[in-house]
Short mmCIF file of C-alpha atoms in Angstrom, two decimals:
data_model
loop_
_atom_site.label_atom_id
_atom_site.label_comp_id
_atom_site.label_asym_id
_atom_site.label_seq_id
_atom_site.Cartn_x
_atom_site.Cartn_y
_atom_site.Cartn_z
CA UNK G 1 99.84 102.76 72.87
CA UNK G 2 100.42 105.27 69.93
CA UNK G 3 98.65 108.32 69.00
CA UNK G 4 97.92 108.89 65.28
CA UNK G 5 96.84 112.31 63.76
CA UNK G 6 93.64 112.82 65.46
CA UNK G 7 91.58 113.88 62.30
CA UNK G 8 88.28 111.88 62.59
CA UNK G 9 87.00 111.30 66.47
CA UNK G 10 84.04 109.27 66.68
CA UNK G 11 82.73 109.28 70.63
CA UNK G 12 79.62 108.04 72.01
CA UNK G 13 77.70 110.40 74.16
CA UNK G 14 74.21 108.40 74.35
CA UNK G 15 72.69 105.55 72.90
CA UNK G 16 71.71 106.77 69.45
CA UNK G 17 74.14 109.80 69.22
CA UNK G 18 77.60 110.09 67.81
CA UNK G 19 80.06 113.43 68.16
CA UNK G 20 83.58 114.56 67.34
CA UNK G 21 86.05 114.94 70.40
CA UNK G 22 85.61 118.77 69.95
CA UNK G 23 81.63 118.23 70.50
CA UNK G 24 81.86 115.41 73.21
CA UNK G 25 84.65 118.04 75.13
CA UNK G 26 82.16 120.77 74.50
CA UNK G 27 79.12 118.46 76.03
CA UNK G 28 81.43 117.23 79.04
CA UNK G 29 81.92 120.58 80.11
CA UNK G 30 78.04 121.80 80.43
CA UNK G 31 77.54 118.69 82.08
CA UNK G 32 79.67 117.20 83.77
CA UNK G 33 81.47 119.90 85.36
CA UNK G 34 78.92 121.20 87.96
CA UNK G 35 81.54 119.99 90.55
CA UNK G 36 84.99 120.90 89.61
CA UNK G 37 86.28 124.57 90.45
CA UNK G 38 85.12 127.12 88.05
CA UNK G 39 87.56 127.24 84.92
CA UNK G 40 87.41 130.16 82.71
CA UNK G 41 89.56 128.47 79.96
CA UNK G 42 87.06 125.40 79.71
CA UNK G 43 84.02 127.33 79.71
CA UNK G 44 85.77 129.36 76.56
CA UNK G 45 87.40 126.30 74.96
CA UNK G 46 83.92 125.72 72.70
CA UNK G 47 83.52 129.37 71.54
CA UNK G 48 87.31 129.59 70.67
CA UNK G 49 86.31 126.90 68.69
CA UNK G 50 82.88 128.39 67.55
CA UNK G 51 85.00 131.30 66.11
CA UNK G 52 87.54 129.53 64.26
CA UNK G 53 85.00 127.53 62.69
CA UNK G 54 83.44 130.69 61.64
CA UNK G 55 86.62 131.74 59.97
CA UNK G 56 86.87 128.47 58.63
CA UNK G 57 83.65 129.31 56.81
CA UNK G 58 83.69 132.60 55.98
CA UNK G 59 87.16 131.49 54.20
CA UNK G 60 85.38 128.31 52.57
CA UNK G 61 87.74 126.10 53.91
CA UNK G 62 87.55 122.95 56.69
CA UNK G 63 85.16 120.60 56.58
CA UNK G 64 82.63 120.93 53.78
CA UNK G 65 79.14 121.61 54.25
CA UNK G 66 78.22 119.90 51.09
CA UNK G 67 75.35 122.67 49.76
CA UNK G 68 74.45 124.45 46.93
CA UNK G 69 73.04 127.26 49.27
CA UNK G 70 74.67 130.89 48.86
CA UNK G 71 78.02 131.46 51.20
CA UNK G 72 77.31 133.61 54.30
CA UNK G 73 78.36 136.83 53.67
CA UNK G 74 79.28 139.44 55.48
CA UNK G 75 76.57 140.56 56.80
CA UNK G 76 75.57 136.94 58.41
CA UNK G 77 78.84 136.87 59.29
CA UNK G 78 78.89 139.79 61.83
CA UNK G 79 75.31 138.78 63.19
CA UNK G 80 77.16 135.43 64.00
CA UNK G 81 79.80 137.15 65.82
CA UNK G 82 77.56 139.27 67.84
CA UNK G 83 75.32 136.10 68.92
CA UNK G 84 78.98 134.24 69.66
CA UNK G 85 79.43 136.77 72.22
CA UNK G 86 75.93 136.25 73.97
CA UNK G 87 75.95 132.95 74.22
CA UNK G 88 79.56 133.11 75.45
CA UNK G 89 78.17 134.99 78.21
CA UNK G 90 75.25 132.95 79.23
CA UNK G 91 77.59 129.98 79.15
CA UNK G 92 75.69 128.62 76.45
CA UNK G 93 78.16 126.49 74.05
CA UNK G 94 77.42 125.56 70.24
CA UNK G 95 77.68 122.24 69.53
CA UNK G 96 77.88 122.76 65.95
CA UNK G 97 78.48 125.91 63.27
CA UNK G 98 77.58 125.07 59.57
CA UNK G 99 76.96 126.67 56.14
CA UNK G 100 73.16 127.24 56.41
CA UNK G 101 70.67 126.08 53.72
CA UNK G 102 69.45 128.77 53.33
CA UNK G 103 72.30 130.95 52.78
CA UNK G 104 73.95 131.79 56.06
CA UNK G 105 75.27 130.19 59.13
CA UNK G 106 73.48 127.49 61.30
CA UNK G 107 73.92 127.08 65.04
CA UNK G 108 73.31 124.23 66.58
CA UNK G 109 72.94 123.38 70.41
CA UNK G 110 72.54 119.95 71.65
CA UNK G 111 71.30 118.78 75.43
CA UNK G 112 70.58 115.38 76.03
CA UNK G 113 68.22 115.08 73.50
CA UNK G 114 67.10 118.17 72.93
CA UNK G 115 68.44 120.28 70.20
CA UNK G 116 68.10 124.16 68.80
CA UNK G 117 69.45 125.64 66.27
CA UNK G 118 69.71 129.61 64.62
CA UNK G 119 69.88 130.18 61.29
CA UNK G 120 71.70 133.74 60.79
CA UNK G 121 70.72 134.27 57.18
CA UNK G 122 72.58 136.73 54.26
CA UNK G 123 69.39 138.90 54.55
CA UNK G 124 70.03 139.71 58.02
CA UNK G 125 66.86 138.07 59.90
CA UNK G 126 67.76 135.03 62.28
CA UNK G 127 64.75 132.15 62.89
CA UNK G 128 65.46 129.93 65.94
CA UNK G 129 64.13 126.30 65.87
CA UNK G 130 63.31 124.42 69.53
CA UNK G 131 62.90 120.51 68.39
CA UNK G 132 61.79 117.36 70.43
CA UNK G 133 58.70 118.60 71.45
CA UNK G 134 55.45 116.08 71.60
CA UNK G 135 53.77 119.17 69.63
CA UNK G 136 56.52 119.31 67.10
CA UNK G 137 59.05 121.78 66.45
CA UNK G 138 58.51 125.63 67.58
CA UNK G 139 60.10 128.36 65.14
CA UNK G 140 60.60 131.96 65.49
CA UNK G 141 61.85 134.90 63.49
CA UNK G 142 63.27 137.61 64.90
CA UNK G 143 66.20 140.53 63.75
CA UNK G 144 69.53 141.47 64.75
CA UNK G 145 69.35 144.21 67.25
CA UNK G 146 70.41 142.94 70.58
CA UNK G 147 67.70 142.68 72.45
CA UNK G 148 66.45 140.69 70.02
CA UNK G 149 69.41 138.41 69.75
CA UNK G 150 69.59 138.27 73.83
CA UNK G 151 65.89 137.00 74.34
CA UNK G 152 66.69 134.19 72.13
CA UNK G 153 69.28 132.99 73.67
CA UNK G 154 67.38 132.98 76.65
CA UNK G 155 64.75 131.24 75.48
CA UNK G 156 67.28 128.84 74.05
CA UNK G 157 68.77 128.70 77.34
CA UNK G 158 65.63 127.69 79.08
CA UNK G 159 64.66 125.38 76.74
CA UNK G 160 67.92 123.34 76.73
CA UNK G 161 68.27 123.52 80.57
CA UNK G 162 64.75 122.66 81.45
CA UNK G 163 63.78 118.85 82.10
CA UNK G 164 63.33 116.23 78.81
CA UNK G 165 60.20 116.70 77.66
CA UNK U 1 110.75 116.54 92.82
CA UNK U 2 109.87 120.21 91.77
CA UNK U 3 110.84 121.62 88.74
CA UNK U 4 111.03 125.19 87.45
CA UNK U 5 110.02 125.54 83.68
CA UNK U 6 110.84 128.36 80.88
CA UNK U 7 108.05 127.70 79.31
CA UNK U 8 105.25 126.47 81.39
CA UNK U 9 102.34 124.05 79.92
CA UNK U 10 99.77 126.32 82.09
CA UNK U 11 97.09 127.39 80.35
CA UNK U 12 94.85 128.59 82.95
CA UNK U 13 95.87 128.65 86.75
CA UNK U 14 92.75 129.81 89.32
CA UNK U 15 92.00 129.83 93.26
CA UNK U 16 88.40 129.12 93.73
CA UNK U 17 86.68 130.07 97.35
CA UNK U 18 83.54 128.95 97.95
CA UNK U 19 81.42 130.53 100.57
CA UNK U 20 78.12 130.73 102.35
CA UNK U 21 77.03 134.49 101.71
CA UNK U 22 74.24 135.93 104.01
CA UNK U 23 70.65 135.95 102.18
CA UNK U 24 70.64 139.87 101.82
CA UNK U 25 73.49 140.25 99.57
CA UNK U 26 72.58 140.53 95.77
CA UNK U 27 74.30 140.65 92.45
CA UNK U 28 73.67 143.87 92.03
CA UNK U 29 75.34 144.74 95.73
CA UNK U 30 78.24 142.63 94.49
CA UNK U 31 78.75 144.54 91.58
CA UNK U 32 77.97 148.33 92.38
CA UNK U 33 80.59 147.80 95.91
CA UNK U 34 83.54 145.85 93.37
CA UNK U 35 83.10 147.40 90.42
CA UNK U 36 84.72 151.42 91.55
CA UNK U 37 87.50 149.54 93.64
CA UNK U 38 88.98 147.33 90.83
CA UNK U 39 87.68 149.04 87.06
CA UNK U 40 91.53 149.97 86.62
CA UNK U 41 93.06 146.74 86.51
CA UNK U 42 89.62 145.21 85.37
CA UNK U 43 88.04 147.29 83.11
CA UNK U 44 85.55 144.87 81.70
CA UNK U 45 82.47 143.79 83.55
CA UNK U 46 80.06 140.69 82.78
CA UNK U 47 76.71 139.38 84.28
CA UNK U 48 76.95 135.93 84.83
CA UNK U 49 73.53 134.11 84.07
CA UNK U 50 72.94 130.39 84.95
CA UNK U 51 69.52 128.42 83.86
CA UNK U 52 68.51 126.45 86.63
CA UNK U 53 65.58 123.63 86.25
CA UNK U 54 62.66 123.51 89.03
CA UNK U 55 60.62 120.95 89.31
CA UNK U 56 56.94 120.97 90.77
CA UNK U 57 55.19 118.20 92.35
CA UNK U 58 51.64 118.39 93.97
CA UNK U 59 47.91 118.19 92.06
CA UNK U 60 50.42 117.58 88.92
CA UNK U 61 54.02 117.44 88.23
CA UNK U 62 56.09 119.77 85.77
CA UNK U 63 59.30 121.31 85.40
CA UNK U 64 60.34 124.57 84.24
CA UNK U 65 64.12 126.78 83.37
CA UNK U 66 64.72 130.05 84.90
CA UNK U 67 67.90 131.64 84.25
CA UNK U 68 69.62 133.36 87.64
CA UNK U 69 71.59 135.76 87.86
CA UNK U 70 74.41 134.61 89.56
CA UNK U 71 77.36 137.03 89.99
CA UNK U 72 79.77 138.87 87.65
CA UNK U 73 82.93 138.55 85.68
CA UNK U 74 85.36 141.51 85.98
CA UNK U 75 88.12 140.94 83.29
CA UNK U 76 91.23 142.65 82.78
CA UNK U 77 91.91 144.25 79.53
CA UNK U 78 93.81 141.76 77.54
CA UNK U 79 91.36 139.84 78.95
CA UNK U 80 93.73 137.12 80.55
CA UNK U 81 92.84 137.98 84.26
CA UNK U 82 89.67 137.01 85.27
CA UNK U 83 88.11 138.14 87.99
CA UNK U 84 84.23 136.50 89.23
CA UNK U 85 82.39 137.55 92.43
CA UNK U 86 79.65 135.41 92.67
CA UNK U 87 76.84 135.10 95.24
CA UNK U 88 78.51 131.40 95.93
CA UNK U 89 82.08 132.72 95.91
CA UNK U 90 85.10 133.98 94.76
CA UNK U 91 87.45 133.03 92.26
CA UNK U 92 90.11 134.54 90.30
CA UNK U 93 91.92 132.71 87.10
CA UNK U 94 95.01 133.84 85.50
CA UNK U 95 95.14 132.61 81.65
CA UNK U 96 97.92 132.83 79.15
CA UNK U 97 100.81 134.05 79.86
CA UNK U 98 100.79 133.06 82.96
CA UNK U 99 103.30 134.34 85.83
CA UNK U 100 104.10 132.80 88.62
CA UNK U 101 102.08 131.33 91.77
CA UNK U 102 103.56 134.00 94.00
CA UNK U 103 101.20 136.72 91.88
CA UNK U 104 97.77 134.78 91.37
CA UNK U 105 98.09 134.10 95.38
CA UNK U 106 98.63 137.71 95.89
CA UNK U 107 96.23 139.04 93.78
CA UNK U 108 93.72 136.53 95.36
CA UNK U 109 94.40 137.56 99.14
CA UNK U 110 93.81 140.91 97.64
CA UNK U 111 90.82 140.69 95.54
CA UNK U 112 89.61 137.64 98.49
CA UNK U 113 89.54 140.85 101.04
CA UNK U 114 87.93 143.39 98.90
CA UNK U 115 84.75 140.80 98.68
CA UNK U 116 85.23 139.17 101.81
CA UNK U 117 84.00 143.38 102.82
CA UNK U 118 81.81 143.49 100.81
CA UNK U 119 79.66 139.73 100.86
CA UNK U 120 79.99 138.97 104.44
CA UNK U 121 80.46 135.51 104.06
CA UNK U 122 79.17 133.09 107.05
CA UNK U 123 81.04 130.56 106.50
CA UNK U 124 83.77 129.34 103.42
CA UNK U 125 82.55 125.83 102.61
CA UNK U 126 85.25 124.81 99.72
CA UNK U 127 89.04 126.07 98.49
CA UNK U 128 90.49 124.93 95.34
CA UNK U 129 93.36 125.43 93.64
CA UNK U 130 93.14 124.22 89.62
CA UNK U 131 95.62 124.33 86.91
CA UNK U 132 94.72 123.72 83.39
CA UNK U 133 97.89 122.60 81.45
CA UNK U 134 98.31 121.99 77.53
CA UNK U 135 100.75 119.61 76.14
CA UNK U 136 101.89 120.19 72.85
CA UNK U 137 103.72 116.91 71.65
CA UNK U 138 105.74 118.06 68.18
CA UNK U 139 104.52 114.88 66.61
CA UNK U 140 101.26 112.76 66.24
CA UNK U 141 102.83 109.26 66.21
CA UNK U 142 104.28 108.38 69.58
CA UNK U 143 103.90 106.60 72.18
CA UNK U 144 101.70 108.07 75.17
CA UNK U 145 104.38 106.38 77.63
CA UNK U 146 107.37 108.38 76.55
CA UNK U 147 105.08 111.76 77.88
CA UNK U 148 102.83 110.32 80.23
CA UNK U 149 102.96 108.33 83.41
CA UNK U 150 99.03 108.12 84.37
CA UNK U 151 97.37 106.52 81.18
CA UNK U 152 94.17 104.81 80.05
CA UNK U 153 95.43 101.19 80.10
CA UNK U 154 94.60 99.28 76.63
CA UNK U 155 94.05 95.72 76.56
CA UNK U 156 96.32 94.31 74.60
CA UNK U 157 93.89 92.23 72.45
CA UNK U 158 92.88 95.39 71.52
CA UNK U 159 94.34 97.48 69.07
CA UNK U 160 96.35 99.72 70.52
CA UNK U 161 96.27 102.77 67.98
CA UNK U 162 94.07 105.85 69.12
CA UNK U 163 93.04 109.05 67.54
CA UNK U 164 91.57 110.46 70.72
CA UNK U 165 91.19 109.93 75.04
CA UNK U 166 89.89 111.18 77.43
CA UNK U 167 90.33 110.29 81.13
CA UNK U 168 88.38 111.45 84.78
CA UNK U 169 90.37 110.66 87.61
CA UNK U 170 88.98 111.46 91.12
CA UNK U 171 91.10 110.80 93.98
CA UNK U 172 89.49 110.63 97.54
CA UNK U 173 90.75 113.10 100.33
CA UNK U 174 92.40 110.36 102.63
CA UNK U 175 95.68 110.40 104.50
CA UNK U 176 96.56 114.05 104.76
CA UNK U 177 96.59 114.56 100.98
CA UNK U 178 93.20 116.69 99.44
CA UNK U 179 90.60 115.55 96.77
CA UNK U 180 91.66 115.71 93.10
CA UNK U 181 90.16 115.38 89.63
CA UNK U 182 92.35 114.76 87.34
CA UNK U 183 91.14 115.44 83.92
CA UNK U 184 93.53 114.36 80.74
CA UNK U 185 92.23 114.62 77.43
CA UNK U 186 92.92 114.59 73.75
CA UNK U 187 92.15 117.91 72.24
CA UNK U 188 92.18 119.38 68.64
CA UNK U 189 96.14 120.11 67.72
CA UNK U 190 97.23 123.48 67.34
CA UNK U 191 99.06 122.73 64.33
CA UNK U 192 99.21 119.82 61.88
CA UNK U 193 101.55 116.91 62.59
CA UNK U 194 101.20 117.50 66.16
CA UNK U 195 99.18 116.06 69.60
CA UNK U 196 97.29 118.61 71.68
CA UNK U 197 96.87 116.74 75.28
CA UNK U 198 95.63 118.52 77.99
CA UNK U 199 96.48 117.94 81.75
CA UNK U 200 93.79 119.47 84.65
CA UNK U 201 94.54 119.28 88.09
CA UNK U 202 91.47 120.16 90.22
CA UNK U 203 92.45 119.83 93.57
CA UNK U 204 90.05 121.04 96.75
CA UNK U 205 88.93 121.07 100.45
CA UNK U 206 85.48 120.90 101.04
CA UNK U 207 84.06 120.87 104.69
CA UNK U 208 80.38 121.55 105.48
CA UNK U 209 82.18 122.72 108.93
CA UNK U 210 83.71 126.00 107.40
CA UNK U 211 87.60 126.93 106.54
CA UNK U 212 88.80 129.70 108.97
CA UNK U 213 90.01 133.17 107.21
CA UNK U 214 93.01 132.04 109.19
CA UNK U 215 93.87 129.06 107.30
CA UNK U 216 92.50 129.67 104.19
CA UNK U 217 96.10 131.16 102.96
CA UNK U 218 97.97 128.05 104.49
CA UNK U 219 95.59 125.71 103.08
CA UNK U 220 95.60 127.21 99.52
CA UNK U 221 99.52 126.74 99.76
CA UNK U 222 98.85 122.90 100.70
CA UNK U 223 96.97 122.38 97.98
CA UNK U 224 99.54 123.88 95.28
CA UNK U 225 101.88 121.90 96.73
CA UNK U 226 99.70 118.76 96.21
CA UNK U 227 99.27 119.84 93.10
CA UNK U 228 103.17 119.85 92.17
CA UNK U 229 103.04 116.44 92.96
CA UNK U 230 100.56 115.45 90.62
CA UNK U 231 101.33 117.22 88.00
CA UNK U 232 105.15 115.97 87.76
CA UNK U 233 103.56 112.52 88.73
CA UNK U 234 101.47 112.48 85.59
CA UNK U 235 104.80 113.35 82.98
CA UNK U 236 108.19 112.22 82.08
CA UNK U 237 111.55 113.81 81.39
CA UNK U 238 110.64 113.58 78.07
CA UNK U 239 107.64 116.31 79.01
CA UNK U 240 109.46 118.75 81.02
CA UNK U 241 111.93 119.39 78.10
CA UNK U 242 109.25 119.98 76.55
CA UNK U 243 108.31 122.68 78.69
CA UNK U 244 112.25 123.73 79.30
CA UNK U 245 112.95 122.14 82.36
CA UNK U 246 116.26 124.08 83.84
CA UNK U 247 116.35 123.47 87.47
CA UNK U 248 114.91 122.07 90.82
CA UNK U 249 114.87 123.77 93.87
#
């Protein structure tokens, strides 16, 4: 067998879905896991990630995000950084960063299938988005202080942990 | 046969001791008793959180998330000495650079008898040695049997080019040796032009019956032994240059 330059990875990870390698590692680790001794540099692996792809960003380069929507500046920038760490600490791994749409950064999560994502905006205000939902999406504002930032992620957390809806 | 490496692939190496802890100790126990006895070496202290899903069944059936609070992290200050006390045990990981066995098994014993004191554990129910390796091959074209001996096997109507793995092995606990999962996968490469491949070795006891304090030292050295052997089982000579193989003992 021979290895080529692993640029594009195309997995399967359900019927319907498609990830890279980085995404599919990322998934593996939340879920599959459970049973293997507890390994500080796996649990990491997806925010080291997380914050190069932030740097990737913040530099314009990597993969392009293919929008007209203002860069995130610094100010989304440091918000980003600050909900990195949280989530890093609740164990609670991005599957996706992004160039928002709205000028910013976008965070995406992905269990199963249930998704969430953040949108850290230029202005400084965040909005969290729960989807899959019989009722539709649910949406909330909220700012950057850290309490603020915390209960979201909590509420993110319970969301993606709790059973398919 | 055992080699000793300049260079060692070993990106994380951990001992992980499970244990039954009596229902009165708390989190907050754990980390107000540690905390003062280790802040010198481990200056930086996380709660560990965990979402757990509970299901209802009766007049009607839901399901809801709670998060838990489930121990702490206490983390050195270059943060590549990780310390967690956790109400279902103990483990302590040494990242990059790492030393040598000889220190993470005698910082364990020592950080093992500070919480041992302090959690009371009934009973240790699993003991698990891990090491997380990462191969850096200095080229992306090659072939996976010059570096590797334990491969995903291609059929060979298939093509036999791939830009990614990734491979779960378990191996049963039967005739004297432990249980292992072996984990090898394709990861992003830390440079262009090259393969990133990691190598985990997970290998454990578990017994429902309890491991002894006596053995648990004994057994721990078993299992890095057993661990050795898979890990030079799984690579070539080609590999341990890599890593700057420069003598057995």
């Amino acid at each position: 067998m021979i290895a080529t330059i692993p640029i594009i990875y195309s997995y399967s990870t359900a019927p319907g879905q498609s990830a890279t390698a980085q995404e599919f590692v990322s998934q593996w680790l939340h879920r599959g896991m459970q049973s293997l001794s507890v390994s500080k540099y796996w649990n990491d692996l997806p925010f080291y990630n997380a914050y190069e792809r932030l740097s990737q960003i913040e530099a314009d380069i990597g993969p392009a995000d293919s929008l007209d929507a203002d860069k995130p500046n610094e100010i989304a920038v440091q918000n980003a950084v600050a909900l990195l760490k949280i989530l890093q600490q609740y164990r609670i791994a991005p599957a996706r960063l992004t160039a928002s749409a709205g000028g910013g950064i976008g965070i995406a999560f992905l269990q199963g299938l249930k998704r969430a994502l953040i949108e850290v905006y230029n202005e400084g205000d965040l909005t969290a988005t729960l989807s899959s939902g019989p009722g539709g999406p649910e949406v909330w504002e909220f700012d950057s202080r850290n309490d603020a930032l915390i209960a979201a992620v909590e509420r993110i957390g319970v969301y993606l942990s709790s059973a398919a809806a | 046969m055992p080699y000793r490496y300049e260079n060692p692939p070993v990106v994380e190496g951990l001992i992980d001791i499970r244990a039954l802890l009596p229902a009165t100790i708390t989190t907050e126990h754990l980390r107000a008793a540690i905390f003062p006895s280790i802040k010198e070496q481990y200056p930086v202290q996380e709660r560990q959180v965990a979402f757990q899903t509970a299901f209802t069944f009766g007049m009607s059936v839901g399901a809801s998330a709670e998060q838990k609070d489930t121990g702490s992290a206490f983390k050195s200050q270059e943060n590549n000495q990780i310390f967690q006390a956790r109400l279902d045990g103990f483990t302590l990981s040494r990242l990059k650079p790492y030393q040598s066995w000889p220190d993470l098994r005698q910082e364990a014993q020592r950080l093992w008898k500070l919480y041992a004191a302090v959690a009371e554990p009934v009973s240790i129910t699993r003991v698990a040695v891990r090491y997380v390796n990462r191969i850096e091959i200095p080229t992306a074209e090659f072939d996976y049997r010059h570096y590797f001996r334990t491969l995903p096997e291609v059929s060979s109507d298939l093509p036999q080019s791939l830009s990614a793995s990734f491979m779960q092995l378990q191996f049963p606990a039967v005739h004297g040796r432990e249980a292992v999962v072996l984990t090898q996968a394709t990861v992003p490469p830390s440079a262009p032009g090259t393969y990133s491949m990691m190598l985990d070795i997970d290998i454990f006891k578990e017994t429902p019956n309890g491991i002894s304090d006596g053995e648990l030292w004994s057994l721990l050295e078993l299992l890095r032994n057993q661990k050795n052997e898979f890990f030079e089982g799984c690579i070539t000579d080609t590999t341990r240059l890599l890593f700057g193989a420069r003598e057995e003992y």
